[in-house]
Tab-separated table of C-alpha atoms in Angstrom:
chain	number	residue	atom	x	y	z
I	1	MET	CA	-25.262	-125.291	-71.761
I	2	SER	CA	-26.361	-128.063	-69.633
I	3	ARG	CA	-26.457	-127.863	-65.679
I	4	THR	CA	-23.319	-130.150	-65.399
I	5	GLU	CA	-21.463	-127.440	-67.573
I	6	SER	CA	-22.966	-124.656	-65.732
I	7	ALA	CA	-21.497	-126.411	-62.196
I	8	ASP	CA	-18.336	-126.786	-63.873
I	9	ALA	CA	-18.404	-123.278	-64.907
I	10	ARG	CA	-19.041	-122.124	-61.403
I	11	VAL	CA	-16.266	-124.050	-59.834
I	12	VAL	CA	-13.733	-122.466	-62.356
I	13	ALA	CA	-15.008	-119.108	-61.703
I	14	THR	CA	-14.934	-119.451	-57.733
I	15	GLU	CA	-11.339	-121.239	-57.689
I	16	SER	CA	-8.710	-118.766	-57.256
I	17	PRO	CA	-5.326	-119.628	-58.760
I	18	THR	CA	-2.758	-120.517	-56.336
I	19	LEU	CA	0.778	-120.027	-56.515
I	20	GLY	CA	1.926	-123.069	-54.419
I	21	GLY	CA	2.003	-125.284	-57.538
I	22	ARG	CA	4.142	-122.886	-59.665
I	23	LEU	CA	6.371	-121.726	-56.785
I	24	GLY	CA	6.384	-124.863	-55.231
I	25	PRO	CA	10.248	-125.711	-55.858
I	26	LEU	CA	11.160	-122.243	-54.520
I	27	PHE	CA	9.379	-122.821	-51.503
I	28	ALA	CA	11.421	-126.054	-51.050
I	29	GLY	CA	14.625	-124.624	-51.853
I	30	ILE	CA	14.299	-121.804	-49.077
I	31	TRP	CA	14.727	-124.880	-46.660
I	32	LEU	CA	18.202	-125.563	-48.068
I	33	PHE	CA	19.276	-122.415	-45.908
I	34	PHE	CA	20.156	-124.876	-43.063
I	35	LEU	CA	22.955	-126.504	-45.285
I	36	LEU	CA	24.731	-122.940	-44.778
I	37	ASN	CA	26.390	-124.436	-41.747
I	38	PRO	CA	28.451	-127.418	-43.398
I	39	LEU	CA	28.992	-124.977	-46.363
I	40	LEU	CA	30.436	-122.456	-43.972
I	41	GLU	CA	32.433	-124.891	-42.195
I	42	GLY	CA	34.053	-126.178	-45.341
I	43	TRP	CA	34.919	-122.518	-46.474
I	44	ALA	CA	36.496	-121.985	-43.197
I	45	HIS	CA	38.803	-124.579	-43.975
I	46	ARG	CA	38.995	-124.005	-47.945
I	47	ASP	CA	42.909	-124.111	-47.631
I	48	GLU	CA	42.550	-127.933	-46.891
I	49	LEU	CA	41.372	-130.814	-49.137
I	50	ARG	CA	38.793	-131.769	-46.710
I	51	GLY	CA	37.250	-128.199	-46.693
I	52	VAL	CA	36.938	-127.995	-50.250
I	53	LEU	CA	35.494	-131.623	-50.465
I	54	GLY	CA	33.101	-130.754	-47.942
I	55	MET	CA	31.846	-127.792	-49.967
I	56	LEU	CA	31.470	-129.922	-52.989
I	57	PHE	CA	29.701	-132.854	-51.188
I	58	THR	CA	27.143	-130.098	-49.572
I	59	VAL	CA	26.316	-128.644	-52.954
I	60	ALA	CA	25.947	-132.187	-54.554
I	61	PHE	CA	23.604	-133.179	-51.776
I	62	ALA	CA	21.407	-129.919	-52.097
I	63	ALA	CA	21.127	-130.864	-55.922
I	64	VAL	CA	20.010	-134.275	-55.250
I	65	TYR	CA	17.476	-133.436	-52.906
I	66	MET	CA	15.836	-130.781	-54.955
I	67	LEU	CA	15.955	-133.343	-57.963
I	68	LEU	CA	14.402	-135.931	-55.706
I	69	TRP	CA	11.757	-133.432	-54.606
I	70	VAL	CA	10.801	-132.333	-58.122
I	71	ARG	CA	10.518	-135.958	-59.375
I	72	ALA	CA	8.350	-136.989	-56.432
I	73	ARG	CA	5.966	-133.916	-57.125
I	74	ALA	CA	5.930	-135.049	-60.672
I	75	VAL	CA	4.938	-138.471	-60.059
I	76	ARG	CA	2.106	-137.360	-57.719
I	77	GLY	CA	0.793	-134.962	-60.380
I	78	ARG	CA	0.060	-138.459	-62.253
I	79	LEU	CA	-2.191	-139.145	-59.371
I	80	VAL	CA	0.356	-141.748	-57.815
I	81	THR	CA	0.497	-141.657	-53.881
I	82	ASN	CA	3.781	-143.795	-53.462
I	83	PRO	CA	6.579	-143.201	-56.212
I	84	PRO	CA	8.107	-146.353	-57.593
I	85	LEU	CA	11.275	-147.713	-55.758
I	86	SER	CA	13.182	-148.261	-58.803
I	87	TRP	CA	14.175	-144.805	-58.917
I	88	SER	CA	13.597	-143.398	-55.426
I	89	LEU	CA	15.920	-145.855	-53.684
I	90	PRO	CA	19.014	-144.498	-55.827
I	91	TYR	CA	18.016	-140.977	-54.782
I	92	ILE	CA	17.854	-142.106	-51.141
I	93	GLY	CA	21.021	-143.888	-51.338
I	94	SER	CA	22.863	-140.996	-52.883
I	95	LEU	CA	21.563	-138.739	-50.304
I	96	ALA	CA	22.915	-140.856	-47.516
I	97	VAL	CA	26.220	-141.354	-49.166
I	98	LEU	CA	26.727	-137.557	-49.721
I	99	GLY	CA	25.587	-136.810	-46.337
I	100	ALA	CA	28.044	-139.070	-44.679
I	101	LEU	CA	30.755	-137.922	-46.979
I	102	THR	CA	29.849	-134.432	-45.837
I	103	VAL	CA	29.887	-135.417	-42.051
I	104	TRP	CA	33.580	-136.962	-42.586
I	105	CYS	CA	34.817	-133.685	-44.053
I	106	VAL	CA	33.147	-130.979	-42.008
I	107	GLY	CA	32.339	-132.828	-38.744
I	108	GLU	CA	29.435	-131.874	-36.635
I	109	PRO	CA	27.956	-129.240	-38.935
I	110	GLY	CA	27.408	-131.995	-41.573
I	111	LEU	CA	24.700	-133.536	-39.325
I	112	ALA	CA	22.214	-130.978	-40.805
I	113	CYS	CA	21.975	-133.351	-43.835
I	114	VAL	CA	20.400	-136.069	-41.578
I	115	VAL	CA	17.234	-133.942	-41.388
I	116	TYR	CA	17.141	-133.836	-45.298
I	117	VAL	CA	17.473	-137.459	-45.336
I	118	SER	CA	14.595	-138.105	-43.112
I	119	VAL	CA	12.523	-135.619	-45.108
I	120	ALA	CA	13.327	-137.449	-48.441
I	121	CYS	CA	12.342	-140.781	-46.832
I	122	VAL	CA	9.150	-139.492	-45.659
I	123	MET	CA	8.223	-138.007	-49.305
I	124	VAL	CA	9.016	-141.348	-51.153
I	125	PHE	CA	8.371	-144.105	-48.671
I	126	SER	CA	5.085	-145.501	-46.988
I	127	PHE	CA	4.152	-144.122	-43.490
I	128	ARG	CA	5.602	-147.146	-41.735
I	129	VAL	CA	8.894	-147.573	-43.592
I	130	ALA	CA	9.528	-143.672	-43.557
I	131	ALA	CA	8.642	-143.493	-39.488
I	132	LEU	CA	11.026	-146.365	-38.744
I	133	ILE	CA	13.879	-144.734	-40.664
I	134	ALA	CA	13.211	-141.347	-38.863
I	135	ILE	CA	13.279	-142.987	-35.685
I	136	VAL	CA	16.497	-144.683	-36.658
I	137	LEU	CA	18.156	-141.682	-37.458
I	138	VAL	CA	16.893	-139.621	-34.260
I	139	LEU	CA	18.245	-142.262	-32.013
I	140	GLY	CA	21.718	-142.505	-34.281
I	141	THR	CA	22.040	-138.598	-33.987
I	142	ILE	CA	21.603	-138.731	-30.278
I	143	ALA	CA	24.233	-141.334	-30.063
I	144	LEU	CA	26.535	-139.297	-32.093
I	145	GLY	CA	26.315	-136.776	-29.193
I	146	ALA	CA	28.179	-138.708	-26.867
I	147	ARG	CA	31.526	-137.545	-28.664
I	148	GLU	CA	32.919	-135.044	-26.452
I	149	GLU	CA	34.086	-132.831	-29.291
I	150	TRP	CA	30.635	-132.483	-30.772
I	151	GLY	CA	28.284	-132.105	-27.576
I	152	SER	CA	24.619	-132.777	-27.338
I	153	GLN	CA	22.665	-133.435	-30.573
I	154	VAL	CA	19.121	-133.282	-28.901
I	155	GLY	CA	18.308	-130.053	-30.933
I	156	THR	CA	19.439	-131.830	-34.407
I	157	ALA	CA	17.185	-134.711	-32.979
I	158	PHE	CA	14.258	-132.549	-32.388
I	159	ALA	CA	14.716	-130.974	-35.796
I	160	ILE	CA	14.534	-134.400	-37.486
I	161	MET	CA	11.374	-135.185	-35.583
I	162	ALA	CA	9.697	-131.885	-36.294
I	163	ALA	CA	10.472	-131.715	-40.136
I	164	SER	CA	9.399	-135.384	-40.567
I	165	LEU	CA	6.150	-134.558	-38.860
I	166	ALA	CA	5.343	-131.794	-40.845
I	167	VAL	CA	6.187	-133.567	-44.118
I	168	PHE	CA	4.002	-136.248	-42.817
I	169	GLY	CA	0.983	-134.036	-42.455
I	170	MET	CA	1.699	-132.305	-45.843
I	171	ARG	CA	1.988	-135.879	-47.727
I	172	ALA	CA	-1.402	-137.045	-45.836
I	173	VAL	CA	-3.156	-134.117	-47.124
I	174	MET	CA	-1.801	-134.789	-50.707
I	175	ASN	CA	-2.549	-138.551	-50.611
I	176	ARG	CA	-6.213	-137.648	-49.782
I	177	ASN	CA	-6.226	-135.217	-52.602
I	178	ILE	CA	-5.155	-137.909	-54.915
I	179	ASP	CA	-7.469	-140.513	-53.584
I	180	LEU	CA	-10.307	-137.929	-54.073
I	181	ILE	CA	-9.359	-137.260	-57.563
I	182	ASN	CA	-8.805	-141.166	-58.370
I	183	ALA	CA	-12.231	-141.402	-56.992
I	184	GLN	CA	-13.734	-138.867	-59.240
I	185	ILE	CA	-12.140	-140.374	-62.052
I	186	GLU	CA	-13.331	-143.626	-61.320
I	187	ASN	CA	-17.052	-142.430	-60.552
I	188	ALA	CA	-16.726	-140.965	-64.199
I	189	ARG	CA	-15.544	-144.013	-65.753
I	190	LEU	CA	-18.673	-145.987	-64.086
I	191	ALA	CA	-20.952	-143.191	-65.221
I	192	VAL	CA	-19.710	-143.686	-68.908
I	193	ASP	CA	-20.216	-147.483	-68.383
I	194	ASN	CA	-23.700	-146.901	-67.048
I	195	GLU	CA	-24.700	-144.612	-69.803
I	196	ARG	CA	-23.144	-147.105	-72.293
I	197	SER	CA	-25.414	-149.927	-70.774
I	198	ARG	CA	-28.555	-147.432	-70.972
I	199	PHE	CA	-27.794	-146.787	-74.506
I	200	ALA	CA	-27.488	-150.283	-75.277
I	201	ARG	CA	-30.666	-150.899	-73.487
I	202	ASP	CA	-32.561	-148.390	-75.075
I	203	LEU	CA	-31.558	-149.214	-78.582
I	204	HIS	CA	-32.382	-152.843	-77.805
I	205	ASP	CA	-36.083	-151.575	-76.351
I	206	ILE	CA	-36.451	-149.469	-79.455
I	207	LEU	CA	-35.254	-151.603	-82.279
I	208	GLY	CA	-36.432	-154.779	-81.005
I	209	HIS	CA	-40.176	-153.779	-80.948
I	210	SER	CA	-40.017	-151.946	-83.843
I	211	LEU	CA	-38.299	-154.557	-86.011
I	212	THR	CA	-40.651	-157.309	-84.584
I	213	VAL	CA	-43.759	-155.115	-85.718
I	214	ILE	CA	-42.154	-154.345	-89.133
I	215	THR	CA	-41.238	-157.985	-89.762
I	216	VAL	CA	-44.804	-158.987	-88.869
I	217	LYS	CA	-46.523	-156.589	-91.021
I	218	ALA	CA	-44.153	-157.289	-94.015
I	219	GLU	CA	-45.197	-160.746	-93.971
I	220	LEU	CA	-48.733	-159.648	-93.808
I	221	ALA	CA	-48.482	-157.565	-96.565
I	222	GLN	CA	-46.795	-160.023	-98.782
I	223	LYS	CA	-49.602	-162.666	-98.139
I	224	LEU	CA	-52.330	-160.014	-98.795
I	225	LEU	CA	-50.735	-158.769	-102.202
I	226	ASP	CA	-52.652	-161.717	-103.879
I	227	VAL	CA	-55.764	-161.615	-101.738
I	228	ASP	CA	-56.671	-158.047	-100.643
I	229	LEU	CA	-54.663	-155.455	-102.523
I	230	ASP	CA	-56.104	-152.212	-100.770
I	231	ARG	CA	-55.480	-153.958	-97.271
I	232	ALA	CA	-51.759	-154.829	-98.565
I	233	ARG	CA	-51.319	-151.130	-99.542
I	234	THR	CA	-52.427	-150.152	-95.962
I	235	GLU	CA	-50.012	-152.439	-94.410
I	236	ILE	CA	-47.027	-151.427	-96.484
I	237	ALA	CA	-48.156	-147.661	-95.471
I	238	ASP	CA	-47.564	-148.509	-92.006
I	239	LEU	CA	-44.431	-150.178	-92.698
I	240	GLU	CA	-43.144	-146.777	-93.953
I	241	ARG	CA	-44.603	-144.965	-90.651
I	242	LEU	CA	-43.162	-147.603	-88.116
I	243	SER	CA	-39.704	-147.420	-90.190
I	244	ARG	CA	-39.712	-143.771	-90.148
I	245	ASP	CA	-40.866	-143.558	-86.396
I	246	ALA	CA	-38.044	-146.147	-85.293
I	247	LEU	CA	-35.342	-144.147	-87.220
I	248	THR	CA	-36.594	-141.069	-85.337
I	249	ASP	CA	-36.143	-142.966	-81.984
I	250	VAL	CA	-32.787	-144.373	-82.874
I	251	ARG	CA	-31.663	-140.583	-83.629
I	252	ARG	CA	-32.997	-139.365	-80.324
I	253	ALA	CA	-31.396	-141.994	-78.411
I	254	VAL	CA	-27.925	-141.289	-80.253
I	255	GLU	CA	-28.280	-137.616	-79.762
I	256	GLY	CA	-29.070	-138.042	-75.944
I	257	TYR	CA	-25.910	-140.449	-75.677
I	258	ARG	CA	-23.633	-138.009	-77.633
I	259	GLU	CA	-24.472	-134.969	-75.812
I	260	ILE	CA	-21.174	-133.006	-75.771
I	261	THR	CA	-20.143	-129.385	-76.185
I	262	LEU	CA	-16.867	-127.669	-77.006
I	263	PRO	CA	-17.344	-125.165	-74.544
I	264	GLY	CA	-18.118	-127.640	-71.801
I	265	GLU	CA	-15.239	-129.885	-72.509
I	266	LEU	CA	-12.984	-126.677	-72.416
I	267	VAL	CA	-14.289	-126.186	-68.891
I	268	ARG	CA	-13.865	-129.807	-67.685
I	269	ALA	CA	-9.974	-129.651	-68.998
I	270	ARG	CA	-9.545	-126.461	-67.139
I	271	VAL	CA	-10.749	-128.315	-64.027
I	272	ALA	CA	-8.955	-131.465	-64.581
I	273	LEU	CA	-5.600	-129.901	-65.480
I	274	ARG	CA	-5.760	-127.674	-62.528
I	275	ALA	CA	-6.299	-130.919	-60.241
I	276	ALA	CA	-3.296	-132.401	-61.707
I	277	GLU	CA	-1.033	-129.355	-61.048
I	278	ILE	CA	-0.691	-128.785	-65.141
I	279	ASP	CA	-0.400	-125.458	-66.303
I	280	ALA	CA	-3.208	-125.088	-68.875
I	281	ASP	CA	-3.429	-122.640	-71.790
I	282	LEU	CA	-6.898	-122.929	-72.980
I	283	PRO	CA	-8.727	-120.754	-75.585
I	284	ASN	CA	-11.255	-118.500	-73.976
I	285	SER	CA	-13.736	-118.363	-77.190
I	286	THR	CA	-14.994	-121.191	-79.749
I	287	ASP	CA	-16.834	-118.779	-82.018
I	288	ASP	CA	-14.388	-119.324	-84.804
I	289	VAL	CA	-15.156	-123.162	-84.890
I	290	PRO	CA	-17.823	-124.155	-87.314
I	291	SER	CA	-20.735	-125.582	-85.858
I	292	GLU	CA	-20.424	-129.075	-87.959
I	293	LEU	CA	-17.095	-129.354	-86.367
I	294	ARG	CA	-17.843	-128.570	-82.703
I	295	GLU	CA	-18.617	-132.061	-81.555
I	296	LEU	CA	-15.597	-133.661	-83.117
I	297	PHE	CA	-13.173	-130.925	-81.534
I	298	ALA	CA	-14.874	-131.336	-78.247
I	299	TRP	CA	-14.043	-135.119	-78.388
I	300	THR	CA	-10.398	-134.086	-79.580
I	301	VAL	CA	-10.110	-131.913	-76.411
I	302	ARG	CA	-11.570	-134.587	-74.181
I	303	GLU	CA	-9.353	-137.406	-75.333
I	304	GLY	CA	-6.208	-135.245	-75.611
I	305	VAL	CA	-6.444	-133.814	-72.027
I	306	THR	CA	-7.311	-137.213	-70.795
I	307	ASN	CA	-4.169	-138.659	-72.061
I	308	VAL	CA	-2.028	-135.591	-71.131
I	309	ILE	CA	-2.991	-136.292	-67.296
I	310	ARG	CA	-2.830	-139.966	-67.353
I	311	HIS	CA	0.348	-140.624	-69.285
I	312	SER	CA	2.461	-137.682	-70.227
I	313	GLY	CA	4.146	-136.568	-67.013
I	314	ALA	CA	3.561	-132.699	-68.719
I	315	ALA	CA	4.034	-129.693	-66.811
I	316	HIS	CA	2.238	-127.653	-69.362
I	317	CYS	CA	-0.700	-128.287	-71.568
I	318	GLU	CA	-1.930	-126.393	-74.662
I	319	VAL	CA	-5.103	-126.409	-76.560
I	320	ARG	CA	-5.301	-124.829	-80.066
I	321	LEU	CA	-8.549	-124.088	-81.905
I	322	THR	CA	-8.908	-123.038	-85.473
I	323	PRO	CA	-11.788	-123.072	-87.987
I	324	THR	CA	-10.318	-126.210	-89.576
I	325	SER	CA	-8.025	-127.705	-86.534
I	326	ALA	CA	-8.064	-128.838	-82.932
I	327	GLU	CA	-4.753	-129.615	-81.181
I	328	VAL	CA	-3.748	-130.690	-77.715
I	329	ARG	CA	-0.116	-130.495	-76.977
I	330	ASP	CA	1.928	-131.053	-73.903
I	331	ASP	CA	5.735	-130.893	-72.980
I	332	GLY	CA	6.028	-134.130	-71.302
I	333	THR	CA	8.344	-137.135	-71.373
I	334	THR	CA	6.244	-139.825	-72.349
I	335	ALA	CA	3.934	-140.091	-75.571
I	336	PRO	CA	0.113	-140.391	-74.364
I	337	SER	CA	-0.299	-143.873	-76.118
I	338	PRO	CA	2.723	-146.041	-76.161
I	339	THR	CA	1.504	-147.746	-78.962
I	340	GLY	CA	-0.394	-144.909	-80.781
I	341	HIS	CA	-3.457	-146.981	-81.442
I	342	GLY	CA	-5.455	-146.735	-77.985
I	343	SER	CA	-9.165	-147.259	-78.042
I	344	GLY	CA	-9.643	-143.581	-77.348
I	345	LEU	CA	-7.711	-142.691	-80.525
I	346	ALA	CA	-9.401	-145.274	-82.529
I	347	GLY	CA	-12.777	-143.852	-81.745
I	348	LEU	CA	-11.527	-140.358	-82.469
I	349	ARG	CA	-10.342	-141.355	-85.676
I	350	GLU	CA	-13.903	-142.862	-86.452
I	351	ARG	CA	-15.668	-139.934	-85.636
I	352	ALA	CA	-13.101	-137.786	-87.630
I	353	ALA	CA	-13.689	-139.902	-90.601
I	354	ASP	CA	-17.413	-139.314	-90.332
I	355	VAL	CA	-16.842	-135.697	-91.230
I	356	GLY	CA	-13.639	-135.963	-93.654
I	357	ALA	CA	-11.097	-134.974	-90.850
I	358	THR	CA	-7.709	-136.471	-90.182
I	359	VAL	CA	-6.123	-137.397	-86.794
I	360	ILE	CA	-2.346	-136.546	-86.773
I	361	THR	CA	-0.365	-137.504	-83.694
I	362	THR	CA	3.299	-136.036	-83.622
I	363	GLU	CA	6.283	-136.733	-80.970
I	364	LEU	CA	7.750	-133.262	-80.127
I	365	ALA	CA	11.111	-132.585	-78.378
I	366	PRO	CA	9.962	-132.656	-75.517
I	367	GLY	CA	6.233	-133.463	-75.477
I	368	PHE	CA	3.511	-134.809	-77.582
I	369	SER	CA	0.828	-133.268	-79.993
I	370	LEU	CA	-2.717	-134.886	-80.797
I	371	ARG	CA	-4.001	-132.864	-83.895
I	372	VAL	CA	-7.489	-133.246	-85.835
I	373	VAL	CA	-7.444	-131.469	-89.123
I	374	ARG	CA	-10.424	-131.138	-91.850
I	375	PRO	CA	-8.975	-129.272	-94.948
């Protein structure tokens, strides 16, 4: 195992599994406790139409809020800091309408919905937009306190500010983590580009020098065939030696460029999936995989996991290894490659063809499967 793989293994060994990612929706749902006030108010007037409607609007408000929370979390799992407005605006609009209807039906207790509307805006909008909306909601809530039958709403306004500031802080930490992961991905891409440039430069240096010398000696040997046969034989022997040396140098360069191991890729996959908050089910051993297929299966794991993180929106990813196949499957809603012919899959098909294997892509319901099989 290389030093990089050893470092990755130490990261996996020292990281403790966190329950925050799996139990996040449960923790978010606990805060819906404050919607009990409008719900109980509606229950107190259940013999009236406004009471029944108030309970229905409150339940619908809670459902939309939780759906927005889950969707925003899934978007950030794909390393996006700000969710697209194309779907966030309908959610915010629905919350605003349902909150207003709740207030209209149950009165003052329905103002608890305003806190959740402010928090939802903080979750999906930029800092400036969300701060402006939170200020407007605070001032509007205080203004509603002018109604004699409702009383002062300073407590509700304080709850809006406190909850918004708390979510502001949490989102700032999440955005920093996303920026850090994106920076690591960019650094890895730049490292690959630099390695490609180094490899191309090494090949140019090796083949440029060797082929030049071989060409000169071949021309000399051809001229000496009719003049000095012994010297011509010597030059031809040098040609063979130079060709073998050049071939050896090229093989060494290629081996250094393509240094990849299956255990190392499984370690990297575990770290990357955990960073993207995707539940990973990875094999603990690679002993059953033949040595001639380990490199190919390592490339399969790298390509499949990369596509899962970048494109799938999955919550679970599984890697399966057998002596004749390697499979990466997820439960996402989008296929890793919209066309099925990305450059990564094209390169994987070339590597598979070199050892007589086949790449099979399958759309699941839901999810996607990338499988490499050699009969």
